[in-house]
Amino acid sequence: MKENNAPKTIRLSEYRAPDYLIDETHLDVRIFSDYTDVTAQLHIRKNTQTAVATSLELVGADLELLEIKVNAEPVPESLYSIADETLTMNNVPGQFILTLVTRIDPKRNTSLEGLYVSKGMYCTQCEAEGFRKITYYLDRPDVMARFTTRIEADKSSYPVLLSNGNPVEKGDLDAGRHFVKWEDPFKKPCYLFALVAGDLSVVEDRFVTSSGREVSLQIFVEPQDLDKCDHAMDSLKRSMKWDENVYGREYDLDIYMIVAVSHFNMGAMENKGLNIFNTSCVLASAETTTDAGFQRVESVIAHEYFHNWSGNRVTCRDWFQLSLKEGFTVFRDQQFSADMGSETVNRIDDVNFLKTVQFAEDSGPMSHPIRPDSYIEINNFYTTTVYEKGAEVVRMIRRLVGVDGFRKGSDLYFERHDGQAVTCDDFVQAMEDANQIDLSQFRLWYSQSGTPCLQVSSEFSASSETFTLTFKQETPATPGQPEKKPLHIPVAIGLVDSTGNDLPLELEGGTRIDPDNPVLELKQPTETFVFRNIKEKPVASLLRGFSAPVRLQYPQSREALAFLMAHDRDGFNRWSASQQLVVSVLEDMIAGFQNNESVQPDSVLVDAFRTLLTDSSLDLAMVAKMLELPTEQFLAELLPKPTQVDAIHQSREALKQALASSLSTEMTSVLDRYPLHTEYHYRDQDVSERSLRNTCMYYLMSLEQDDVVERCLNQFKQACNMTDQLSAFKALVHSSRSEKSQVIEQFYQRWSNESLVVDQWFMVQASAPQADTLERVKELMNHTAFDMTSPNKIRALIGAFCNNNPVNFHNEDGSGYAFLADQIIALNKLNPQVASRMAVIMTRWANFDQARAGLIKQQLSRVQSEPLSPDVYEVVTKALKS
Ligand code: TRP
Ligand code: ZN
């Protein structure tokens, strides 16, 4: 482990082009049971454009150097030195071949970066800086080389040997060993290198590209998972077709391989021609995977595939530019998912996630721009800000330049920068050049952190027949950025008349507004727009489709919200109105809770929900979405601080029960109208039916009456798919009914061989609101199925408890915080990346009352007094500094 008490801060302003380049990288990886030896032959050349130095510095971590040669001549010890993960060589020639032999220990590598072993299978994870754990190298994305890889291992244990590109040679060796040699024709940075050795089964298919080239598609999994690859394969083919149709991008190699591994820090990795996936993002079957799981597989498969252009063909100059590939690729996978299903439902899910997680991140001590200016550990910057807010920024550009203009811009970007390592600014420049527009103010979205707050007021004048909207934008100060400038914000709007139609929009002063896509472009701190010829008072529908990642503050009456919920032409804003209505009702109930009075929910909400449940003309998927109550985490983010953990939980439960009692007839008839499917299909209509039925079941179960419990138990037993079974399981486990212990046992017995289902089993138990949950979580950490080296298991048990169980995690006795600190300290040694993700939870201390904030800080200090990885060090230090 890297261990350091004051790790160095890396700054964007200090970026320098590399002094040396590597044209070719030839690796020979020999896997033995106790160690692995790596021979690297690097064709190195001085970068004539920049080089001043004559000394070469390569980075390496956890390596034992066995040999070092320049042009086949051993280098004497006096001519090189190794210190602080740096191999320095003085007076090297302008061009030479460096040969390095290093020994590594993949079996003891629990960090899951570099070369490691997952369930007996060797695999790599090199992004962001894992390649340095394989050999000494110029481990930076602006150094791009052509790679060949020879892998050698025992043939019976590791019959499958994979790397990037095409297989060019293979053969048997002495002592039951064999080798395969791979060649990748494309230059790439080392973070895209990959290698796999294991006993894997493969599912094969093919895809013919638009220019008629045939691509072999292969998904490698453990033999027992062969029946769970169809959905991933189908998603891959649809992604390939979609990228051709929508972006004009074709695949460029003859083989596209995907390997599923159990132990993986993130979702998946776009290594050139050899994607490595967390099993949770590849495997899917009706019996073991929920609808949400199917959706996740589809979107991650697409995401990694799309990286082949947005990330691999055009890559990042340095890690500050991470959003160049991630923001753009998330945007592309969001567009793809929208095209494959319901655009509105996808948008709702994406925005919900952004507002719950990214807004919270951007208002805390880890707040950073989508292009950060500095970092200590780059792994800490694979964040919802870089990914999801980054995608929102790309989405805003598309709104500003239009769909066709955006395609022109992306064509120019790919053409201009193919084979290069570039910056976010190059992306914006291509958009500007292709569309002859000025995005100079817009560029602030890349450098300024924090969520802008947009306050809106409106005024209707019957006498002058005008409707006036005034916008005031303000971005709160964030760490390192006390002053903020006004941003260029696109606000999509409509003014809705009493019949539910959009009024034609005409601005006073003659500013034109596109009738098909009305967008107000804000650029000043305060801006006023006067609409003329408005004869009746309209209801304003603002920020349609969530056209900018801002906090909108526009107070509207509950009647106006109920009206928009029923009539807004924009599906996203119908949902948004329903959420605002629920939140405003919950605010009453929370206030009541604090004064010890029970407040019944406003009948405006009950009536609106009744309409949702009974009007058969409505879109089922939307009805299901609108009936879902916002999560406690979403509410915590939105409502004033300090967060009233218990009041939020109790009021939300009370609202759930009140709605269930008032609407029990309507909800019960939904259960009758949509009986359990006897066959599973992952298709829109069925997903919506399951979602609506399970939402109604969830409401009704809050009353815990015998007839519903009976129904729920039946669903648990009879469900033909994981969506229905897990919904019933969760409703029972989160109730106080005595049946639950048996159900917990039965579920485990049924699924103990399906690791991903066991994750769900942990997750449901860890998020139970009952007071004994922490004890149960601690017990489960000793369960045979729990594994402290598996990020999936850690997220399912520890992560679910700390993130999805606010009342228990924030127990005022501090037990949740002490538990988390213990886990961070343990994980810091095993897997710094995962430890640091867990530590992020504690950075939110300032959102809580003094007593809780004090307890969290105590635990942070306890963690800080340990010898820390740079990952955890950075998070804990920033949390305590604020
Ligand atoms: N580039 C990957 C993606 O977004 C992210 C990723 C996968 C990653 N594994 C990682 C980042 C490990 C850091 C560390 O698709
Ligand atoms: Zn990505």
PDB file of N, CA and C in Angstrom, residues 196-274:
ATOM      1  N   VAL A 196      -6.367 -10.982 -19.148  1.00  0.00           N
ATOM      2  CA  VAL A 196      -7.201 -11.906 -18.376  1.00  0.00           C
ATOM      3  C   VAL A 196      -6.632 -13.305 -18.547  1.00  0.00           C
ATOM      4  N   ALA A 197      -6.581 -14.080 -17.474  1.00  0.00           N
ATOM      5  CA  ALA A 197      -6.205 -15.492 -17.562  1.00  0.00           C
ATOM      6  C   ALA A 197      -7.126 -16.272 -16.643  1.00  0.00           C
ATOM      7  N   GLY A 198      -7.823 -17.251 -17.195  1.00  0.00           N
ATOM      8  CA  GLY A 198      -8.748 -17.998 -16.347  1.00  0.00           C
ATOM      9  C   GLY A 198      -9.378 -19.171 -17.053  1.00  0.00           C
ATOM     10  N   ASP A 199     -10.251 -19.831 -16.306  1.00  0.00           N
ATOM     11  CA  ASP A 199     -10.981 -20.970 -16.850  1.00  0.00           C
ATOM     12  C   ASP A 199     -12.401 -20.485 -17.098  1.00  0.00           C
ATOM     13  N   LEU A 200     -12.609 -19.934 -18.279  1.00  0.00           N
ATOM     14  CA  LEU A 200     -13.864 -19.241 -18.546  1.00  0.00           C
ATOM     15  C   LEU A 200     -14.596 -19.866 -19.715  1.00  0.00           C
ATOM     16  N   SER A 201     -15.919 -19.737 -19.662  1.00  0.00           N
ATOM     17  CA  SER A 201     -16.731 -20.167 -20.799  1.00  0.00           C
ATOM     18  C   SER A 201     -17.080 -18.933 -21.612  1.00  0.00           C
ATOM     19  N   VAL A 202     -17.431 -19.140 -22.866  1.00  0.00           N
ATOM     20  CA  VAL A 202     -17.674 -17.979 -23.721  1.00  0.00           C
ATOM     21  C   VAL A 202     -18.991 -18.114 -24.477  1.00  0.00           C
ATOM     22  N   VAL A 203     -19.691 -16.987 -24.600  1.00  0.00           N
ATOM     23  CA  VAL A 203     -20.863 -16.897 -25.475  1.00  0.00           C
ATOM     24  C   VAL A 203     -20.444 -16.059 -26.673  1.00  0.00           C
ATOM     25  N   GLU A 204     -20.714 -16.552 -27.865  1.00  0.00           N
ATOM     26  CA  GLU A 204     -20.256 -15.837 -29.060  1.00  0.00           C
ATOM     27  C   GLU A 204     -21.390 -15.422 -29.971  1.00  0.00           C
ATOM     28  N   ASP A 205     -21.182 -14.302 -30.624  1.00  0.00           N
ATOM     29  CA  ASP A 205     -22.136 -13.806 -31.608  1.00  0.00           C
ATOM     30  C   ASP A 205     -21.344 -12.966 -32.601  1.00  0.00           C
ATOM     31  N   ARG A 206     -22.027 -12.315 -33.534  1.00  0.00           N
ATOM     32  CA  ARG A 206     -21.274 -11.483 -34.463  1.00  0.00           C
ATOM     33  C   ARG A 206     -22.088 -10.244 -34.828  1.00  0.00           C
ATOM     34  N   PHE A 207     -21.375  -9.259 -35.313  1.00  0.00           N
ATOM     35  CA  PHE A 207     -22.029  -8.019 -35.719  1.00  0.00           C
ATOM     36  C   PHE A 207     -21.385  -7.564 -37.013  1.00  0.00           C
ATOM     37  N   VAL A 208     -22.215  -7.196 -37.979  1.00  0.00           N
ATOM     38  CA  VAL A 208     -21.680  -6.681 -39.226  1.00  0.00           C
ATOM     39  C   VAL A 208     -21.830  -5.161 -39.211  1.00  0.00           C
ATOM     40  N   THR A 209     -20.716  -4.468 -39.347  1.00  0.00           N
ATOM     41  CA  THR A 209     -20.760  -3.006 -39.249  1.00  0.00           C
ATOM     42  C   THR A 209     -21.367  -2.415 -40.517  1.00  0.00           C
ATOM     43  N   SER A 210     -21.670  -1.118 -40.455  1.00  0.00           N
ATOM     44  CA  SER A 210     -22.353  -0.482 -41.585  1.00  0.00           C
ATOM     45  C   SER A 210     -21.498  -0.539 -42.854  1.00  0.00           C
ATOM     46  N   SER A 211     -20.177  -0.625 -42.707  1.00  0.00           N
ATOM     47  CA  SER A 211     -19.353  -0.727 -43.907  1.00  0.00           C
ATOM     48  C   SER A 211     -19.102  -2.186 -44.288  1.00  0.00           C
ATOM     49  N   GLY A 212     -19.763  -3.115 -43.578  1.00  0.00           N
ATOM     50  CA  GLY A 212     -19.720  -4.510 -43.987  1.00  0.00           C
ATOM     51  C   GLY A 212     -18.630  -5.354 -43.343  1.00  0.00           C
ATOM     52  N   ARG A 213     -17.944  -4.810 -42.334  1.00  0.00           N
ATOM     53  CA  ARG A 213     -16.930  -5.618 -41.654  1.00  0.00           C
ATOM     54  C   ARG A 213     -17.587  -6.491 -40.599  1.00  0.00           C
ATOM     55  N   GLU A 214     -17.103  -7.729 -40.481  1.00  0.00           N
ATOM     56  CA  GLU A 214     -17.694  -8.619 -39.492  1.00  0.00           C
ATOM     57  C   GLU A 214     -16.878  -8.582 -38.198  1.00  0.00           C
ATOM     58  N   VAL A 215     -17.572  -8.390 -37.098  1.00  0.00           N
ATOM     59  CA  VAL A 215     -16.914  -8.328 -35.798  1.00  0.00           C
ATOM     60  C   VAL A 215     -17.371  -9.519 -34.970  1.00  0.00           C
ATOM     61  N   SER A 216     -16.419 -10.228 -34.387  1.00  0.00           N
ATOM     62  CA  SER A 216     -16.759 -11.343 -33.512  1.00  0.00           C
ATOM     63  C   SER A 216     -16.977 -10.809 -32.089  1.00  0.00           C
ATOM     64  N   LEU A 217     -18.128 -11.128 -31.500  1.00  0.00           N
ATOM     65  CA  LEU A 217     -18.474 -10.643 -30.159  1.00  0.00           C
ATOM     66  C   LEU A 217     -18.383 -11.803 -29.173  1.00  0.00           C
ATOM     67  N   GLN A 218     -17.665 -11.602 -28.087  1.00  0.00           N
ATOM     68  CA  GLN A 218     -17.469 -12.700 -27.143  1.00  0.00           C
ATOM     69  C   GLN A 218     -17.661 -12.214 -25.714  1.00  0.00           C
ATOM     70  N   ILE A 219     -18.482 -12.957 -24.967  1.00  0.00           N
ATOM     71  CA  ILE A 219     -18.651 -12.641 -23.545  1.00  0.00           C
ATOM     72  C   ILE A 219     -18.145 -13.832 -22.733  1.00  0.00           C
ATOM     73  N   PHE A 220     -17.121 -13.587 -21.895  1.00  0.00           N
ATOM     74  CA  PHE A 220     -16.512 -14.645 -21.094  1.00  0.00           C
ATOM     75  C   PHE A 220     -17.036 -14.594 -19.659  1.00  0.00           C
ATOM     76  N   VAL A 221     -17.528 -15.724 -19.188  1.00  0.00           N
ATOM     77  CA  VAL A 221     -18.075 -15.803 -17.825  1.00  0.00           C
ATOM     78  C   VAL A 221     -17.704 -17.153 -17.215  1.00  0.00           C
ATOM     79  N   GLU A 222     -18.000 -17.305 -15.916  1.00  0.00           N
ATOM     80  CA  GLU A 222     -17.835 -18.620 -15.307  1.00  0.00           C
ATOM     81  C   GLU A 222     -18.892 -19.554 -15.898  1.00  0.00           C
ATOM     82  N   PRO A 223     -18.561 -20.847 -16.002  1.00  0.00           N
ATOM     83  CA  PRO A 223     -19.470 -21.778 -16.689  1.00  0.00           C
ATOM     84  C   PRO A 223     -20.928 -21.708 -16.193  1.00  0.00           C
ATOM     85  N   GLN A 224     -21.127 -21.547 -14.871  1.00  0.00           N
ATOM     86  CA  GLN A 224     -22.520 -21.568 -14.377  1.00  0.00           C
ATOM     87  C   GLN A 224     -23.316 -20.318 -14.782  1.00  0.00           C
ATOM     88  N   ASP A 225     -22.637 -19.331 -15.350  1.00  0.00           N
ATOM     89  CA  ASP A 225     -23.338 -18.098 -15.733  1.00  0.00           C
ATOM     90  C   ASP A 225     -23.599 -17.985 -17.238  1.00  0.00           C
ATOM     91  N   LEU A 226     -23.299 -19.062 -17.958  1.00  0.00           N
ATOM     92  CA  LEU A 226     -23.476 -19.026 -19.420  1.00  0.00           C
ATOM     93  C   LEU A 226     -24.899 -18.660 -19.831  1.00  0.00           C
ATOM     94  N   ASP A 227     -25.870 -19.032 -19.020  1.00  0.00           N
ATOM     95  CA  ASP A 227     -27.272 -18.757 -19.374  1.00  0.00           C
ATOM     96  C   ASP A 227     -27.695 -17.330 -19.007  1.00  0.00           C
ATOM     97  N   LYS A 228     -26.746 -16.496 -18.586  1.00  0.00           N
ATOM     98  CA  LYS A 228     -27.128 -15.143 -18.172  1.00  0.00           C
ATOM     99  C   LYS A 228     -26.492 -14.064 -19.053  1.00  0.00           C
ATOM    100  N   CYS A 229     -26.128 -14.428 -20.264  1.00  0.00           N
ATOM    101  CA  CYS A 229     -25.410 -13.471 -21.125  1.00  0.00           C
ATOM    102  C   CYS A 229     -26.247 -12.897 -22.268  1.00  0.00           C
ATOM    103  N   ASP A 230     -27.434 -13.438 -22.475  1.00  0.00           N
ATOM    104  CA  ASP A 230     -28.222 -13.023 -23.653  1.00  0.00           C
ATOM    105  C   ASP A 230     -28.526 -11.526 -23.654  1.00  0.00           C
ATOM    106  N   HIS A 231     -28.907 -11.023 -22.508  1.00  0.00           N
ATOM    107  CA  HIS A 231     -29.302  -9.617 -22.449  1.00  0.00           C
ATOM    108  C   HIS A 231     -28.115  -8.699 -22.727  1.00  0.00           C
ATOM    109  N   ALA A 232     -26.955  -9.057 -22.176  1.00  0.00           N
ATOM    110  CA  ALA A 232     -25.751  -8.248 -22.423  1.00  0.00           C
ATOM    111  C   ALA A 232     -25.392  -8.285 -23.911  1.00  0.00           C
ATOM    112  N   MET A 233     -25.450  -9.466 -24.503  1.00  0.00           N
ATOM    113  CA  MET A 233     -25.093  -9.593 -25.920  1.00  0.00           C
ATOM    114  C   MET A 233     -26.055  -8.768 -26.783  1.00  0.00           C
ATOM    115  N   ASP A 234     -27.326  -8.874 -26.464  1.00  0.00           N
ATOM    116  CA  ASP A 234     -28.321  -8.127 -27.223  1.00  0.00           C
ATOM    117  C   ASP A 234     -28.110  -6.616 -27.050  1.00  0.00           C
ATOM    118  N   SER A 235     -27.811  -6.210 -25.827  1.00  0.00           N
ATOM    119  CA  SER A 235     -27.557  -4.791 -25.561  1.00  0.00           C
ATOM    120  C   SER A 235     -26.333  -4.308 -26.328  1.00  0.00           C
ATOM    121  N   LEU A 236     -25.313  -5.175 -26.419  1.00  0.00           N
ATOM    122  CA  LEU A 236     -24.088  -4.804 -27.131  1.00  0.00           C
ATOM    123  C   LEU A 236     -24.389  -4.571 -28.611  1.00  0.00           C
ATOM    124  N   LYS A 237     -25.149  -5.475 -29.205  1.00  0.00           N
ATOM    125  CA  LYS A 237     -25.440  -5.316 -30.634  1.00  0.00           C
ATOM    126  C   LYS A 237     -26.271  -4.056 -30.881  1.00  0.00           C
ATOM    127  N   ARG A 238     -27.224  -3.817 -30.003  1.00  0.00           N
ATOM    128  CA  ARG A 238     -28.034  -2.591 -30.169  1.00  0.00           C
ATOM    129  C   ARG A 238     -27.173  -1.338 -29.978  1.00  0.00           C
ATOM    130  N   SER A 239     -26.203  -1.384 -29.064  1.00  0.00           N
ATOM    131  CA  SER A 239     -25.307  -0.228 -28.863  1.00  0.00           C
ATOM    132  C   SER A 239     -24.473   0.040 -30.110  1.00  0.00           C
ATOM    133  N   MET A 240     -23.994  -1.044 -30.706  1.00  0.00           N
ATOM    134  CA  MET A 240     -23.133  -0.891 -31.889  1.00  0.00           C
ATOM    135  C   MET A 240     -23.913  -0.256 -33.040  1.00  0.00           C
ATOM    136  N   LYS A 241     -25.137  -0.741 -33.208  1.00  0.00           N
ATOM    137  CA  LYS A 241     -26.002  -0.216 -34.273  1.00  0.00           C
ATOM    138  C   LYS A 241     -26.317   1.260 -33.997  1.00  0.00           C
ATOM    139  N   TRP A 242     -26.658   1.527 -32.737  1.00  0.00           N
ATOM    140  CA  TRP A 242     -27.078   2.879 -32.349  1.00  0.00           C
ATOM    141  C   TRP A 242     -25.957   3.891 -32.576  1.00  0.00           C
ATOM    142  N   ASP A 243     -24.721   3.513 -32.242  1.00  0.00           N
ATOM    143  CA  ASP A 243     -23.616   4.467 -32.393  1.00  0.00           C
ATOM    144  C   ASP A 243     -23.346   4.734 -33.878  1.00  0.00           C
ATOM    145  N   GLU A 244     -23.632   3.763 -34.707  1.00  0.00           N
ATOM    146  CA  GLU A 244     -23.521   3.996 -36.161  1.00  0.00           C
ATOM    147  C   GLU A 244     -24.606   4.966 -36.616  1.00  0.00           C
ATOM    148  N   ASN A 245     -25.834   4.707 -36.173  1.00  0.00           N
ATOM    149  CA  ASN A 245     -26.960   5.543 -36.630  1.00  0.00           C
ATOM    150  C   ASN A 245     -26.913   6.960 -36.086  1.00  0.00           C
ATOM    151  N   VAL A 246     -26.628   7.098 -34.812  1.00  0.00           N
ATOM    152  CA  VAL A 246     -26.783   8.406 -34.173  1.00  0.00           C
ATOM    153  C   VAL A 246     -25.499   9.248 -34.236  1.00  0.00           C
ATOM    154  N   TYR A 247     -24.340   8.599 -34.145  1.00  0.00           N
ATOM    155  CA  TYR A 247     -23.077   9.360 -34.173  1.00  0.00           C
ATOM    156  C   TYR A 247     -22.201   9.031 -35.382  1.00  0.00           C
ATOM    157  N   GLY A 248     -22.655   8.094 -36.220  1.00  0.00           N
ATOM    158  CA  GLY A 248     -21.839   7.711 -37.376  1.00  0.00           C
ATOM    159  C   GLY A 248     -20.536   7.031 -36.982  1.00  0.00           C
ATOM    160  N   ARG A 249     -20.522   6.318 -35.859  1.00  0.00           N
ATOM    161  CA  ARG A 249     -19.284   5.709 -35.343  1.00  0.00           C
ATOM    162  C   ARG A 249     -19.325   4.196 -35.481  1.00  0.00           C
ATOM    163  N   GLU A 250     -18.318   3.671 -36.176  1.00  0.00           N
ATOM    164  CA  GLU A 250     -18.232   2.227 -36.378  1.00  0.00           C
ATOM    165  C   GLU A 250     -17.195   1.611 -35.464  1.00  0.00           C
ATOM    166  N   TYR A 251     -17.360   0.334 -35.160  1.00  0.00           N
ATOM    167  CA  TYR A 251     -16.337  -0.372 -34.379  1.00  0.00           C
ATOM    168  C   TYR A 251     -15.122  -0.634 -35.275  1.00  0.00           C
ATOM    169  N   ASP A 252     -13.934  -0.731 -34.664  1.00  0.00           N
ATOM    170  CA  ASP A 252     -12.713  -0.694 -35.459  1.00  0.00           C
ATOM    171  C   ASP A 252     -11.805  -1.922 -35.356  1.00  0.00           C
ATOM    172  N   LEU A 253     -12.144  -2.917 -34.521  1.00  0.00           N
ATOM    173  CA  LEU A 253     -11.311  -4.131 -34.442  1.00  0.00           C
ATOM    174  C   LEU A 253     -12.144  -5.323 -34.913  1.00  0.00           C
ATOM    175  N   ASP A 254     -11.509  -6.469 -35.078  1.00  0.00           N
ATOM    176  CA  ASP A 254     -12.250  -7.658 -35.512  1.00  0.00           C
ATOM    177  C   ASP A 254     -12.904  -8.400 -34.352  1.00  0.00           C
ATOM    178  N   ILE A 255     -12.449  -8.106 -33.148  1.00  0.00           N
ATOM    179  CA  ILE A 255     -13.008  -8.799 -31.971  1.00  0.00           C
ATOM    180  C   ILE A 255     -13.397  -7.791 -30.905  1.00  0.00           C
ATOM    181  N   TYR A 256     -14.525  -8.054 -30.260  1.00  0.00           N
ATOM    182  CA  TYR A 256     -14.920  -7.268 -29.091  1.00  0.00           C
ATOM    183  C   TYR A 256     -15.209  -8.258 -27.978  1.00  0.00           C
ATOM    184  N   MET A 257     -14.394  -8.183 -26.928  1.00  0.00           N
ATOM    185  CA  MET A 257     -14.536  -9.149 -25.833  1.00  0.00           C
ATOM    186  C   MET A 257     -14.983  -8.460 -24.550  1.00  0.00           C
ATOM    187  N   ILE A 258     -15.814  -9.179 -23.797  1.00  0.00           N
ATOM    188  CA  ILE A 258     -16.246  -8.718 -22.476  1.00  0.00           C
ATOM    189  C   ILE A 258     -15.975  -9.850 -21.499  1.00  0.00           C
ATOM    190  N   VAL A 259     -15.352  -9.533 -20.373  1.00  0.00           N
ATOM    191  CA  VAL A 259     -15.108 -10.549 -19.352  1.00  0.00           C
ATOM    192  C   VAL A 259     -15.802 -10.116 -18.067  1.00  0.00           C
ATOM    193  N   ALA A 260     -16.532 -11.033 -17.437  1.00  0.00           N
ATOM    194  CA  ALA A 260     -17.225 -10.723 -16.180  1.00  0.00           C
ATOM    195  C   ALA A 260     -16.399 -11.188 -14.995  1.00  0.00           C
ATOM    196  N   VAL A 261     -16.119 -10.282 -14.061  1.00  0.00           N
ATOM    197  CA  VAL A 261     -15.390 -10.679 -12.851  1.00  0.00           C
ATOM    198  C   VAL A 261     -16.169 -10.266 -11.601  1.00  0.00           C
ATOM    199  N   SER A 262     -16.007 -11.061 -10.542  1.00  0.00           N
ATOM    200  CA  SER A 262     -16.781 -10.807  -9.309  1.00  0.00           C
ATOM    201  C   SER A 262     -16.215  -9.660  -8.492  1.00  0.00           C
ATOM    202  N   HIS A 263     -14.884  -9.612  -8.417  1.00  0.00           N
ATOM    203  CA  HIS A 263     -14.261  -8.596  -7.568  1.00  0.00           C
ATOM    204  C   HIS A 263     -13.862  -7.421  -8.444  1.00  0.00           C
ATOM    205  N   PHE A 264     -14.585  -6.338  -8.326  1.00  0.00           N
ATOM    206  CA  PHE A 264     -14.335  -5.201  -9.203  1.00  0.00           C
ATOM    207  C   PHE A 264     -14.740  -3.922  -8.482  1.00  0.00           C
ATOM    208  N   ASN A 265     -13.878  -2.909  -8.562  1.00  0.00           N
ATOM    209  CA  ASN A 265     -14.145  -1.691  -7.785  1.00  0.00           C
ATOM    210  C   ASN A 265     -15.294  -0.863  -8.321  1.00  0.00           C
ATOM    211  N   MET A 266     -15.508  -0.902  -9.631  1.00  0.00           N
ATOM    212  CA  MET A 266     -16.550  -0.051 -10.209  1.00  0.00           C
ATOM    213  C   MET A 266     -17.518  -0.914 -11.016  1.00  0.00           C
ATOM    214  N   GLY A 267     -18.200  -0.281 -11.987  1.00  0.00           N
ATOM    215  CA  GLY A 267     -19.164  -1.018 -12.804  1.00  0.00           C
ATOM    216  C   GLY A 267     -18.501  -1.829 -13.907  1.00  0.00           C
ATOM    217  N   ALA A 268     -17.625  -1.162 -14.674  1.00  0.00           N
ATOM    218  CA  ALA A 268     -16.980  -1.836 -15.789  1.00  0.00           C
ATOM    219  C   ALA A 268     -15.861  -0.959 -16.329  1.00  0.00           C
ATOM    220  N   MET A 269     -15.049  -1.529 -17.224  1.00  0.00           N
ATOM    221  CA  MET A 269     -13.891  -0.800 -17.742  1.00  0.00           C
ATOM    222  C   MET A 269     -13.728  -1.028 -19.241  1.00  0.00           C
ATOM    223  N   GLU A 270     -13.511   0.076 -19.958  1.00  0.00           N
ATOM    224  CA  GLU A 270     -13.536   0.085 -21.426  1.00  0.00           C
ATOM    225  C   GLU A 270     -12.219  -0.283 -22.102  1.00  0.00           C
ATOM    226  N   ASN A 271     -11.348  -1.089 -21.480  1.00  0.00           N
ATOM    227  CA  ASN A 271     -10.078  -1.484 -22.112  1.00  0.00           C
ATOM    228  C   ASN A 271     -10.274  -1.807 -23.585  1.00  0.00           C
ATOM    229  N   LYS A 272      -9.345  -1.361 -24.406  1.00  0.00           N
ATOM    230  CA  LYS A 272      -9.499  -1.495 -25.856  1.00  0.00           C
ATOM    231  C   LYS A 272      -9.736  -2.947 -26.284  1.00  0.00           C
ATOM    232  N   GLY A 273     -10.897  -3.215 -26.853  1.00  0.00           N
ATOM    233  CA  GLY A 273     -11.214  -4.549 -27.376  1.00  0.00           C
ATOM    234  C   GLY A 273     -11.433  -5.614 -26.315  1.00  0.00           C
ATOM    235  N   LEU A 274     -11.206  -5.275 -25.049  1.00  0.00           N
ATOM    236  CA  LEU A 274     -11.324  -6.261 -23.966  1.00  0.00           C
ATOM    237  C   LEU A 274     -11.910  -5.589 -22.718  1.00  0.00           C
TER     238      LEU A 274
END
